[in-house]
Coordinates of C-alpha atoms in Angstrom, one line a residue:
Chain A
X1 CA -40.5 -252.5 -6.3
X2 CA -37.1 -253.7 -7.4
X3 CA -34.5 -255.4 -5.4
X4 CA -30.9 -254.2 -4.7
X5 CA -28.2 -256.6 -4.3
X6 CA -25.5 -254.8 -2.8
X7 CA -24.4 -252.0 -0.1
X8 CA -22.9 -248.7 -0.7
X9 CA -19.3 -249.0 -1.4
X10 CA -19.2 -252.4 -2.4
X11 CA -16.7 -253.9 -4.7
X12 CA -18.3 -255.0 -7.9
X13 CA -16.6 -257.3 -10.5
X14 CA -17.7 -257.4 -14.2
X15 CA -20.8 -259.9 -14.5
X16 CA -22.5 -259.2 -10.6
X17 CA -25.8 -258.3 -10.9
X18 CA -26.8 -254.9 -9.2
X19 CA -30.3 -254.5 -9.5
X20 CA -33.4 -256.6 -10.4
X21 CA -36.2 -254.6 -11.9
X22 CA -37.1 -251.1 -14.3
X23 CA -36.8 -248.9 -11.2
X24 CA -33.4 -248.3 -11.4
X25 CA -31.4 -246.9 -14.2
X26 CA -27.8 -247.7 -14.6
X27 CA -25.6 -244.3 -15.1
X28 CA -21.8 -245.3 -15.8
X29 CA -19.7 -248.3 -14.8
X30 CA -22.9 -250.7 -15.3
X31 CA -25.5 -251.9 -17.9
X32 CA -28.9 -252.7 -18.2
X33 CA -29.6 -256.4 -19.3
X34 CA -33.0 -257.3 -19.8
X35 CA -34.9 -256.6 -15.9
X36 CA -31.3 -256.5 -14.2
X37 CA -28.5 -254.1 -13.9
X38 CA -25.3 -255.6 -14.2
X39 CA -21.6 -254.5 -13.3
X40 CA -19.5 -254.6 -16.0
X41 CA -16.4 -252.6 -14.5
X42 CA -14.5 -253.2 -11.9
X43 CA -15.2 -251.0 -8.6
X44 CA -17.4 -249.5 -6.3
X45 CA -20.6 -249.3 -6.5
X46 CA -23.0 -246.7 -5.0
X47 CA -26.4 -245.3 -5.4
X48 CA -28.2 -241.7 -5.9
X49 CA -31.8 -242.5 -5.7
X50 CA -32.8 -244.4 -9.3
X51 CA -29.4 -244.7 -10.5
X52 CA -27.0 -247.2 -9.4
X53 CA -23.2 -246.3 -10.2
X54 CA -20.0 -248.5 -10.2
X55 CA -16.5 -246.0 -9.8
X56 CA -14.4 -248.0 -12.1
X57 CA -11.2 -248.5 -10.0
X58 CA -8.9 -249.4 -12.9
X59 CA -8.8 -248.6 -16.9
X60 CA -7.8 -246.0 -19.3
X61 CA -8.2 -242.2 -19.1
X62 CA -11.5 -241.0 -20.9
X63 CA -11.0 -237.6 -22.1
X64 CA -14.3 -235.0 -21.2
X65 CA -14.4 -231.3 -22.6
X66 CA -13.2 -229.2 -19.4
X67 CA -10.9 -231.6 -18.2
X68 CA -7.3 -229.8 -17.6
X69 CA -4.9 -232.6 -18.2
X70 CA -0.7 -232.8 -18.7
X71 CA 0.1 -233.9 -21.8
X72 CA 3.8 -234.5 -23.5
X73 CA 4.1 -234.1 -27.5
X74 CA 4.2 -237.2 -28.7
X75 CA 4.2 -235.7 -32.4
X76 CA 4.2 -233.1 -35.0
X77 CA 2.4 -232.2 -38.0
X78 CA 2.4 -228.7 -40.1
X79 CA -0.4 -227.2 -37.9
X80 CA 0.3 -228.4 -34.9
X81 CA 1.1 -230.5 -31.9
X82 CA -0.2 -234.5 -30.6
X83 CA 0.2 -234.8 -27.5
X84 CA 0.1 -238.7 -25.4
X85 CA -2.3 -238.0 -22.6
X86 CA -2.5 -241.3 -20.9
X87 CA -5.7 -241.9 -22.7
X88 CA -6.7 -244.7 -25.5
X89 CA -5.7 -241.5 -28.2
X90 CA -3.3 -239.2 -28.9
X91 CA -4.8 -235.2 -28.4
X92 CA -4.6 -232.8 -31.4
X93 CA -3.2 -229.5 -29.9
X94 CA -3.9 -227.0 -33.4
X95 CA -1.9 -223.9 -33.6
X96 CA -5.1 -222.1 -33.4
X97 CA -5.8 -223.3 -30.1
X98 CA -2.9 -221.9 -28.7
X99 CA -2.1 -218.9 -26.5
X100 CA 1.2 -218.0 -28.1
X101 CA 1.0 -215.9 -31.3
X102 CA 2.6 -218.0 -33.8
X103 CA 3.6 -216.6 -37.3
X104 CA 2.7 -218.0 -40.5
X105 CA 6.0 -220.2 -41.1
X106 CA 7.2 -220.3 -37.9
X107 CA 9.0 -223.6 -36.3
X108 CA 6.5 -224.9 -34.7
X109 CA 9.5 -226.8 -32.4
X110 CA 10.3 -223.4 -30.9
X111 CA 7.0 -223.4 -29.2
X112 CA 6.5 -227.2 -27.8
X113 CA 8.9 -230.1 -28.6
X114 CA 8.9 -233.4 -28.6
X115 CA 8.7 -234.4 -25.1
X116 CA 7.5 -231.0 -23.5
X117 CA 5.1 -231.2 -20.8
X118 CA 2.1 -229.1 -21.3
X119 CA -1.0 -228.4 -19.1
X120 CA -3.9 -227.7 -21.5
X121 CA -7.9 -228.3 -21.2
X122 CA -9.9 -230.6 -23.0
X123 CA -11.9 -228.3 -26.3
X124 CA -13.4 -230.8 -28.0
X125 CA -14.0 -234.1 -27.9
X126 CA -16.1 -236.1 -30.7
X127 CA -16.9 -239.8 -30.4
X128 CA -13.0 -240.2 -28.3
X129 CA -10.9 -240.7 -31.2
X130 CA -10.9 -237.3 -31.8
X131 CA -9.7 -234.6 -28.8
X132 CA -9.0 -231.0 -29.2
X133 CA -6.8 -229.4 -26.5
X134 CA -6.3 -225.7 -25.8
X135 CA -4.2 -223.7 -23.6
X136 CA -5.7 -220.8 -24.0
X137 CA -6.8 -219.7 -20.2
X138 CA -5.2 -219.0 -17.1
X139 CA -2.4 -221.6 -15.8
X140 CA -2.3 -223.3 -19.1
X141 CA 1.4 -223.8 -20.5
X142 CA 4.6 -225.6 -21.3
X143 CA 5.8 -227.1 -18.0
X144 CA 9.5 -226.3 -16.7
X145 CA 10.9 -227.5 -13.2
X146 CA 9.6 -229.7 -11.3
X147 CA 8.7 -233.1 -11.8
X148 CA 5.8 -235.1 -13.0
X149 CA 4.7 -238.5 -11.7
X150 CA 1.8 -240.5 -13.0
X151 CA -1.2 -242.3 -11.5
X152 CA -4.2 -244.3 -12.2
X153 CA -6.7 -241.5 -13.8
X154 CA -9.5 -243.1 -11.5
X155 CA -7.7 -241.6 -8.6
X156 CA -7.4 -238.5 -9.3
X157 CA -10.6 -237.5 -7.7
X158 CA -9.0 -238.7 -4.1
X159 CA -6.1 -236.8 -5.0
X160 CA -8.0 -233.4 -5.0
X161 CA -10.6 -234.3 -2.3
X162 CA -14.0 -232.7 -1.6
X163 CA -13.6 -228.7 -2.6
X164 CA -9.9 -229.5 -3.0
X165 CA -9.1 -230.0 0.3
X166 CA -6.7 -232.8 0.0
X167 CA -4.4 -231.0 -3.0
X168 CA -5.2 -227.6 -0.2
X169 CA -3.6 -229.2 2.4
X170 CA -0.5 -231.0 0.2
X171 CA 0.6 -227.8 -1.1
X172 CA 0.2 -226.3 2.6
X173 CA 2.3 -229.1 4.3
X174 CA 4.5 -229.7 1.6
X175 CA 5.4 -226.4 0.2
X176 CA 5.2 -227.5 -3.0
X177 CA 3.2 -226.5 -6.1
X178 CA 0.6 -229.1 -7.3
X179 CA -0.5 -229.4 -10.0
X180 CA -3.2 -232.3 -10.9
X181 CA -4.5 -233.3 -14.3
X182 CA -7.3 -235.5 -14.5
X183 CA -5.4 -237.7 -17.0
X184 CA -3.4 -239.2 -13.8
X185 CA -0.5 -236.7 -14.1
X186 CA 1.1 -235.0 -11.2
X187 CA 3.1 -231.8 -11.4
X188 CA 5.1 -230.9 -8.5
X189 CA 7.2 -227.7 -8.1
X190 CA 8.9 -227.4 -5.0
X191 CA 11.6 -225.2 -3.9
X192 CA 13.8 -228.1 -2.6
X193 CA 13.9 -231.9 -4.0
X194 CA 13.3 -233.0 -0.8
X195 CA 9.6 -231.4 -0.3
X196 CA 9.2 -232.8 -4.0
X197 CA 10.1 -236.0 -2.6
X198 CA 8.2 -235.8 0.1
X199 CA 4.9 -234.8 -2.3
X200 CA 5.5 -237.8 -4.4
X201 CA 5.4 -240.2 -1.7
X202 CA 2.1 -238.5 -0.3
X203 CA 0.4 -238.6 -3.6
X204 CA 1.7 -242.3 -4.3
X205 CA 0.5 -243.2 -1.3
X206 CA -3.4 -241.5 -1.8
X207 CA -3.2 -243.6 -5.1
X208 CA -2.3 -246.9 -3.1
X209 CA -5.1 -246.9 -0.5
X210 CA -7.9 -244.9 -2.2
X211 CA -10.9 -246.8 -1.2
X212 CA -10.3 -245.6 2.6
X213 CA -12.3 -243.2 4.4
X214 CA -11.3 -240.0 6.0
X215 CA -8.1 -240.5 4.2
X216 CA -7.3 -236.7 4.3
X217 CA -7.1 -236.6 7.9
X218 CA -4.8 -239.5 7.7
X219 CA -2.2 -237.9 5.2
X220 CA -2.2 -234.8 7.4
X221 CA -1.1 -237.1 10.2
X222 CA 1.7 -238.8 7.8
X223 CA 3.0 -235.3 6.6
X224 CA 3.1 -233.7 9.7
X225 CA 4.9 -236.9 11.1
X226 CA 7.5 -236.4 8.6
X227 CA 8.2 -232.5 8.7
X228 CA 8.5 -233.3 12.7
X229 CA 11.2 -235.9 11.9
X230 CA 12.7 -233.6 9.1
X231 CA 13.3 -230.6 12.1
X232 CA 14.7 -233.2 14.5
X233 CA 17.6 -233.8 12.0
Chain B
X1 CA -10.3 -302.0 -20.8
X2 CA -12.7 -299.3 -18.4
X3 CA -10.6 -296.3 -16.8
X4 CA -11.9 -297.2 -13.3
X5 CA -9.0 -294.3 -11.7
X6 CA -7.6 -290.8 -12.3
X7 CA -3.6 -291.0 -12.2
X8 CA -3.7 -288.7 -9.9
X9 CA -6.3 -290.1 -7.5
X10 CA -8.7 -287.2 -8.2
X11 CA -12.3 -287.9 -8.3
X12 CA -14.0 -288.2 -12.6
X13 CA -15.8 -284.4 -11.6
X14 CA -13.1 -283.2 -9.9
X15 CA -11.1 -280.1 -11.5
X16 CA -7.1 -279.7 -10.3
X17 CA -6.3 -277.4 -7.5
X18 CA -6.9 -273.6 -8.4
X19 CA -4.6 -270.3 -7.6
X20 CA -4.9 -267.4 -9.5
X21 CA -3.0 -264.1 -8.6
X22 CA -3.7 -260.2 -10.3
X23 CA -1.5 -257.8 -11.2
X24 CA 1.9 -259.9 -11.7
X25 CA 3.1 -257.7 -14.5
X26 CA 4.0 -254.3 -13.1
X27 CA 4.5 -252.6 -17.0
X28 CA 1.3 -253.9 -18.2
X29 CA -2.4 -252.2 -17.8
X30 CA -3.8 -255.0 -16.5
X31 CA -2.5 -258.8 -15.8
X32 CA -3.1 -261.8 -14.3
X33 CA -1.8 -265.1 -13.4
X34 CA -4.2 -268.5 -13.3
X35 CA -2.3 -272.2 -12.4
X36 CA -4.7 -275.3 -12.5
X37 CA -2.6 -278.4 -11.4
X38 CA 1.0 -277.7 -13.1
X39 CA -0.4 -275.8 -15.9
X40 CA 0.5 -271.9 -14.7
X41 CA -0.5 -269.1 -17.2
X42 CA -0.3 -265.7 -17.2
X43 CA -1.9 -263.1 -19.1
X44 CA -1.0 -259.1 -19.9
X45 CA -3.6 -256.5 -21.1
X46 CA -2.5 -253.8 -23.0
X47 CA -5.2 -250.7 -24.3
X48 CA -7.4 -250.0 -25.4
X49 CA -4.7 -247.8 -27.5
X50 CA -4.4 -246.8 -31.3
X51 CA -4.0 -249.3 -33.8
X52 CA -1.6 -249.2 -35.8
X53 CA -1.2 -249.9 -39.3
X54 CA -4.0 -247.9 -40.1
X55 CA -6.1 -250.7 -42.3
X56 CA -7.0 -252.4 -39.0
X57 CA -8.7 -250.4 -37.6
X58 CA -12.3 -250.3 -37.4
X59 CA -14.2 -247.0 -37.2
X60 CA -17.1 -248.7 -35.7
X61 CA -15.7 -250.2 -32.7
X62 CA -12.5 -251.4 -30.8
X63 CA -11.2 -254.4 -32.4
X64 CA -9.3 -257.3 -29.6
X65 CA -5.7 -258.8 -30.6
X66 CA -4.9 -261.9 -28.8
X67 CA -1.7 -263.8 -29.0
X68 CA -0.9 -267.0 -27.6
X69 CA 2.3 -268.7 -26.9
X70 CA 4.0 -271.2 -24.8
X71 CA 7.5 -270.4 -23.4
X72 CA 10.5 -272.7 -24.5
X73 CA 10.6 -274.4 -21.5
X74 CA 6.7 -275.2 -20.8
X75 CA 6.6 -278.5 -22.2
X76 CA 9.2 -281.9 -21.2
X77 CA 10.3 -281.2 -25.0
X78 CA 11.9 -277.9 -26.0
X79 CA 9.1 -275.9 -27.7
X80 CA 10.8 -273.6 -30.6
X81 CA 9.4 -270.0 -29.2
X82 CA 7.6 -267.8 -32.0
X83 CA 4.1 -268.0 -33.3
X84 CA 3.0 -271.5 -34.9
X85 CA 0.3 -273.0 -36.7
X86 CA -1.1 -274.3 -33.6
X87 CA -0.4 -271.1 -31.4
X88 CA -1.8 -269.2 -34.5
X89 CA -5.0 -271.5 -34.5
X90 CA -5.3 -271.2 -30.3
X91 CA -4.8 -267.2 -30.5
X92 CA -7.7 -267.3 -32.7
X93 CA -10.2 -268.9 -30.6
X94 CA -9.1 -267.4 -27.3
X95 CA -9.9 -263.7 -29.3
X96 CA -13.5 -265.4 -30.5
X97 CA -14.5 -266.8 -27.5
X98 CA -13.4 -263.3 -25.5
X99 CA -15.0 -261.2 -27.8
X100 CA -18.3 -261.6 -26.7
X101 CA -18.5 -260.9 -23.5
X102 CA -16.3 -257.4 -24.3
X103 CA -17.9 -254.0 -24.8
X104 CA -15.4 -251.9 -27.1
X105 CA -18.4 -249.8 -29.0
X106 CA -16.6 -246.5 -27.4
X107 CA -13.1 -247.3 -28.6
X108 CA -13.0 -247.0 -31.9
X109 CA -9.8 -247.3 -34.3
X110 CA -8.6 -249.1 -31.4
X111 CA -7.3 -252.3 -30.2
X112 CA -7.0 -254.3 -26.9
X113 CA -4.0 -256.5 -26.8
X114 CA -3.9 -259.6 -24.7
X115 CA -0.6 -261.7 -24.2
X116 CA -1.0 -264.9 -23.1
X117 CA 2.0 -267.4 -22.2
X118 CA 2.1 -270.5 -21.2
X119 CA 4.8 -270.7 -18.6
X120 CA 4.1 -274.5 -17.4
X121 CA 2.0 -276.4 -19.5
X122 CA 0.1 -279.8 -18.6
X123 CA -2.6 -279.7 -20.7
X124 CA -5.7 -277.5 -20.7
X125 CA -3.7 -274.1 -21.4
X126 CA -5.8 -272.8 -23.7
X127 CA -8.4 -272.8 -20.8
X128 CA -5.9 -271.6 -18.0
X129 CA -5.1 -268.5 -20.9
X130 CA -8.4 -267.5 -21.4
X131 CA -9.0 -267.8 -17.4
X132 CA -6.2 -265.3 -16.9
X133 CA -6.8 -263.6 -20.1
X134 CA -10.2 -262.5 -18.5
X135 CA -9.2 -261.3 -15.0
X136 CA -6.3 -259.3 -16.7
X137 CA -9.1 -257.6 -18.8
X138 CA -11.4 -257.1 -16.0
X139 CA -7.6 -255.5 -13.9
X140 CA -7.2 -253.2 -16.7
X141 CA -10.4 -251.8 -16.2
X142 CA -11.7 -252.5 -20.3
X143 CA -15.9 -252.5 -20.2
X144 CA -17.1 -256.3 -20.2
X145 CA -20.8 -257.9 -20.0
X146 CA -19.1 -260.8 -17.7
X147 CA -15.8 -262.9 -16.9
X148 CA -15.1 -265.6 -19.1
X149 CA -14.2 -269.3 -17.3
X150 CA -12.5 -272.1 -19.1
X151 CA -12.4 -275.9 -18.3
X152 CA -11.4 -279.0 -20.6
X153 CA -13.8 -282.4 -20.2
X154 CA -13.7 -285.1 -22.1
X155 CA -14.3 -289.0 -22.4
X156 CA -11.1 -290.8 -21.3
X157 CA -11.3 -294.6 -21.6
X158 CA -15.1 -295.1 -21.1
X159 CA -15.5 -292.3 -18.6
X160 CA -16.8 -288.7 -18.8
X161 CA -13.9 -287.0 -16.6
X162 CA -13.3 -283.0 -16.0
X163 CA -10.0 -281.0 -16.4
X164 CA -7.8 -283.4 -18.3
X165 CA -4.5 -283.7 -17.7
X166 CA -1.6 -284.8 -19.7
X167 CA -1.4 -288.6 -18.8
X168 CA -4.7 -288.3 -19.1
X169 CA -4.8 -286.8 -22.5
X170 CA -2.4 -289.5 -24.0
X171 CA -4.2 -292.4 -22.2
X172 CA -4.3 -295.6 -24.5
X173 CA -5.2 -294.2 -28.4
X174 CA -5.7 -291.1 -26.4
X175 CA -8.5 -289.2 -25.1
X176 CA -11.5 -287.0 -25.9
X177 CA -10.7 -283.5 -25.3
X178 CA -13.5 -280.6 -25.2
X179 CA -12.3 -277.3 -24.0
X180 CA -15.4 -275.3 -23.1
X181 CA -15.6 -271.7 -22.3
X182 CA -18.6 -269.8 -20.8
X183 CA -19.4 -267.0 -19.2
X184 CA -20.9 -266.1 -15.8
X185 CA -24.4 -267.2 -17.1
X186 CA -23.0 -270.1 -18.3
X187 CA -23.1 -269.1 -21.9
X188 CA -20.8 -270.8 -24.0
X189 CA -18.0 -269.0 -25.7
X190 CA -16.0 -271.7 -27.0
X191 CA -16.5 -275.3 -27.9
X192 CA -13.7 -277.4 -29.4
X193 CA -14.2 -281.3 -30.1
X194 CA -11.9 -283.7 -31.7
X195 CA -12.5 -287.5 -31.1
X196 CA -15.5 -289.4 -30.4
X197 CA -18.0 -289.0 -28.1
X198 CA -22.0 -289.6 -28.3
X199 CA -24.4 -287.7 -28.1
X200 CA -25.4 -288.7 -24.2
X201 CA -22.0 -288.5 -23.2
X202 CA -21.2 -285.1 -24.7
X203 CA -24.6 -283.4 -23.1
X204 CA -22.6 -285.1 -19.9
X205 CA -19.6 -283.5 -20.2
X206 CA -21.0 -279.6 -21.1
X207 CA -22.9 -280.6 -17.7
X208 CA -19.6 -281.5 -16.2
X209 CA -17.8 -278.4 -17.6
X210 CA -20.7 -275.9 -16.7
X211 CA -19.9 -277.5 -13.0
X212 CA -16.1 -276.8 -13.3
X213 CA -16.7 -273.2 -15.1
X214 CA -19.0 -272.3 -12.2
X215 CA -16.3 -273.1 -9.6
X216 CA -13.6 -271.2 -11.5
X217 CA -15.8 -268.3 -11.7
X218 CA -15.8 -267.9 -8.3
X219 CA -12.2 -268.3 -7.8
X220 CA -11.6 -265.5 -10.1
X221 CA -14.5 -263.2 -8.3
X222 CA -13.0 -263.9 -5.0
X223 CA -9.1 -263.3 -6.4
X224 CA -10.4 -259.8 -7.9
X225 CA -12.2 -258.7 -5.4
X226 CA -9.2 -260.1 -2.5
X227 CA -6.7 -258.0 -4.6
X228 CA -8.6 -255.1 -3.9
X229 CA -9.7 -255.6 -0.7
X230 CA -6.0 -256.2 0.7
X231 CA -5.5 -252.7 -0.3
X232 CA -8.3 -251.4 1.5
X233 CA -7.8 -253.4 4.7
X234 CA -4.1 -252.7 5.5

């Protein structure tokens, strides 16, 4: 039987070995070298029977086909839109991928500028360099209002919680529209700036201390402290 | 005449004091700061991100872009900022002796850009840049086999001594410099001799420097994993 040289939730530089021995199988965040697994991200490291795991804690959005991600148009070509979505590449957003009709030789401007934000999904993706986004389906569009703020992609999964239960109970105490794209970008929509605000601060502050447990229970706490001391005023 | 003791009282295996601090650039992706004695550099990681012009890029794999330089006022003597022959040469063989222990087969027609400057220098900055440069890579989260260390040895007078510095370096008709480079297996990445040394001696020093690299790879575990576990423990 192999050896295992760590404990769940451990934090793994690149270069620590993980695991001596072919009964383990290293599935994302780690490699096999020779008999050993070794780290070569930086994060947490966990295991799911055979396969050892590290949860990268810092590095670049990797597109995946699904993925709904915010995007802004970076640039232009006769057939349609790139848009910079926090990743290593710049997305190809075709005009046949797009719910709008557009006609034949229609400005293509009218529909998404430079600088729009857009939530769209992941359609493609072959070998990264090249990523096809769509926004056909339901809440997929050009953003207006609100305001987006940007995080590490690796946190994103904090940010929504088991089932969605942290972005559940944001909108709930925050009363504010949420919107979160698995690139690292945040869409809030709020009715005044000051629940906006409030959302930013929350989501900055998942992003901050992201390796602690039972941290949805603890943002309740912060949010509900902070409407309290908004009706005392 | 025999070198009998360091200038600055240090013992002949004895590298200068250590600190090394992530995440001092806020705009960058990842960064990192490593000062050994007076020689302070710091490193910024930029990427992996599209390459641009177009003929660099490899379709195979992620290309690395390093760039060395040493600020104006690093050195007693004004240093005319820019790119030089010599930061041009030392640019190079930080990207070689990095490249190894990277993984960029999933980025293709992209680059990794590492910025390394030289904000004190007393000797051994190519060794402090390629410390930082390593922690920065391993803060901005690109795939890597291992962390890459850096010391300097070399033969001063008649003695075999560890982390040269300056006085040191200009002792009598000067010294015998070896920056060495390895990984966490103590694989070497880099190797640079000029000067004599024998064959006995130079086996000596690599011995020496796999020492030193050892004991800066643990500083540069223990300052990743601190920067980490700060946040978690507040």
């Amino acid at each position: 039987m192999g050896k295992i040289f760590f404990k769940e939730k451990d934090l793994v530089v690149p270069g620590d070995v993980l695991a001596e021995g072919m009964d383990y199988l290293p599935s994302g965040g780690c490699i096999r070298e020779n008999d050993k697994i070794i780290a070569n991200h930086l994060g947490l490291v966990s295991q799911e029977n055979r396969f050892v795991r590290v949860i990268s804690l810092a590095g670049k959005y990797i597109p995946k086909v699904g993925d709904t991600v915010i995007g802004y148009v970076a640039d232009m070509s006769f057939n349609g839109w790139f848009l910079d979505i926090n990743g290593p590449y710049e997305a190809a957003l075709m005009v046949k991928d797009v719910a709008e009709f557009i006609d034949k030789d229609a400005d293509l401007a009218q529909f998404y500028n430079f600088g729009d934000l857009v939530i769209a999904k992941v359609a493609k993706v072959t070998r990264y360099s090249n990523i096809n986004l769509t926004t056909k389906g339901p809440g997929l569009r050009k953003i207006t209002g609100g305001k987006v703020l940007s995080i590490t992609s690796t946190k994103v999964p904090r940010v929504i919680g088991k089932q969605g239960s942290m972005v559940q109970m944001l909108k709930e105490k925050t009363n504010c529209n949420i919107m979160v794209g698995q690139n690292g970008l945040v869409w809030i929509e709020g009715k005044s700036s000051e629940d906006e605000l409030n959302a930013t601060e929350a989501i900055l502050k998942i992003e901050y201390e992201s390796h602690i447990d039972g941290l949805t229970d603890k943002m309740k706490e912060f949010l509900e402290d902070k409407n309290e001391l908004h009706k005392k005023k | 005449m025999s070198y009998t003791k360091r200038n600055d009282g240090r013992k002949f295996d004895e590298p200068r004091k250590m600190e090394a601090k992530i995440g001092v650039i806020p705009r960058a992706d990842g960064s990192a700061m490593f000062k050994i004695g007076d020689t302070i550099a710091i490193a910024a990681v930029y990427g992996p991100r599209e390459l641009h012009p177009k003929f660099l890029q490899n379709p195979e794999k992620g290309i690395l872009r390093c760039n060395y330089d040493m600020t104006s006022f690093s050195v007693p003597e004004r240093k005319k900022p820019g790119p030089s022959r010599r930061g041009t040469e030392i640019s190079l063989v930080i990207e070689k002796s990095l490249l190894p222990v990277l993984d960029l087969n999933q980025f293709p027609n992209a680059v990794v850009d590492v910025f390394i400057e030289i904000i004190q220098a007393n000797a051994g900055t190519r060794c402090a840049g390629i410390t930082a440069a390593s922690m920065a890579l391993a803060h901005a989260g690109v795939p890597m086999r291992n962390l890459v260390s850096a010391v300097s040895v070399g033969k001063v007078g008649d003695k075999i001594v560890i982390d040269l510095d300056k006085s040191e370096e200009d002792y009598e008709e000067g010294a015998t410099d070896i920056p060495v480079a390895m990984n966490g297996d103590h694989e070497i990445t880099l190797l640079q001799l000029d000067g004599e040394i024998s064959k006995d001696e130079l086996l000596k020093a690599l011995e020496l420097a796999r020492k030193g690299c050892a004991e800066i790879d643990k500083v540069q575990r223990d300052t990743l994993k601190e920067f980490y576990r700060g946040i978690k423990d507040e």
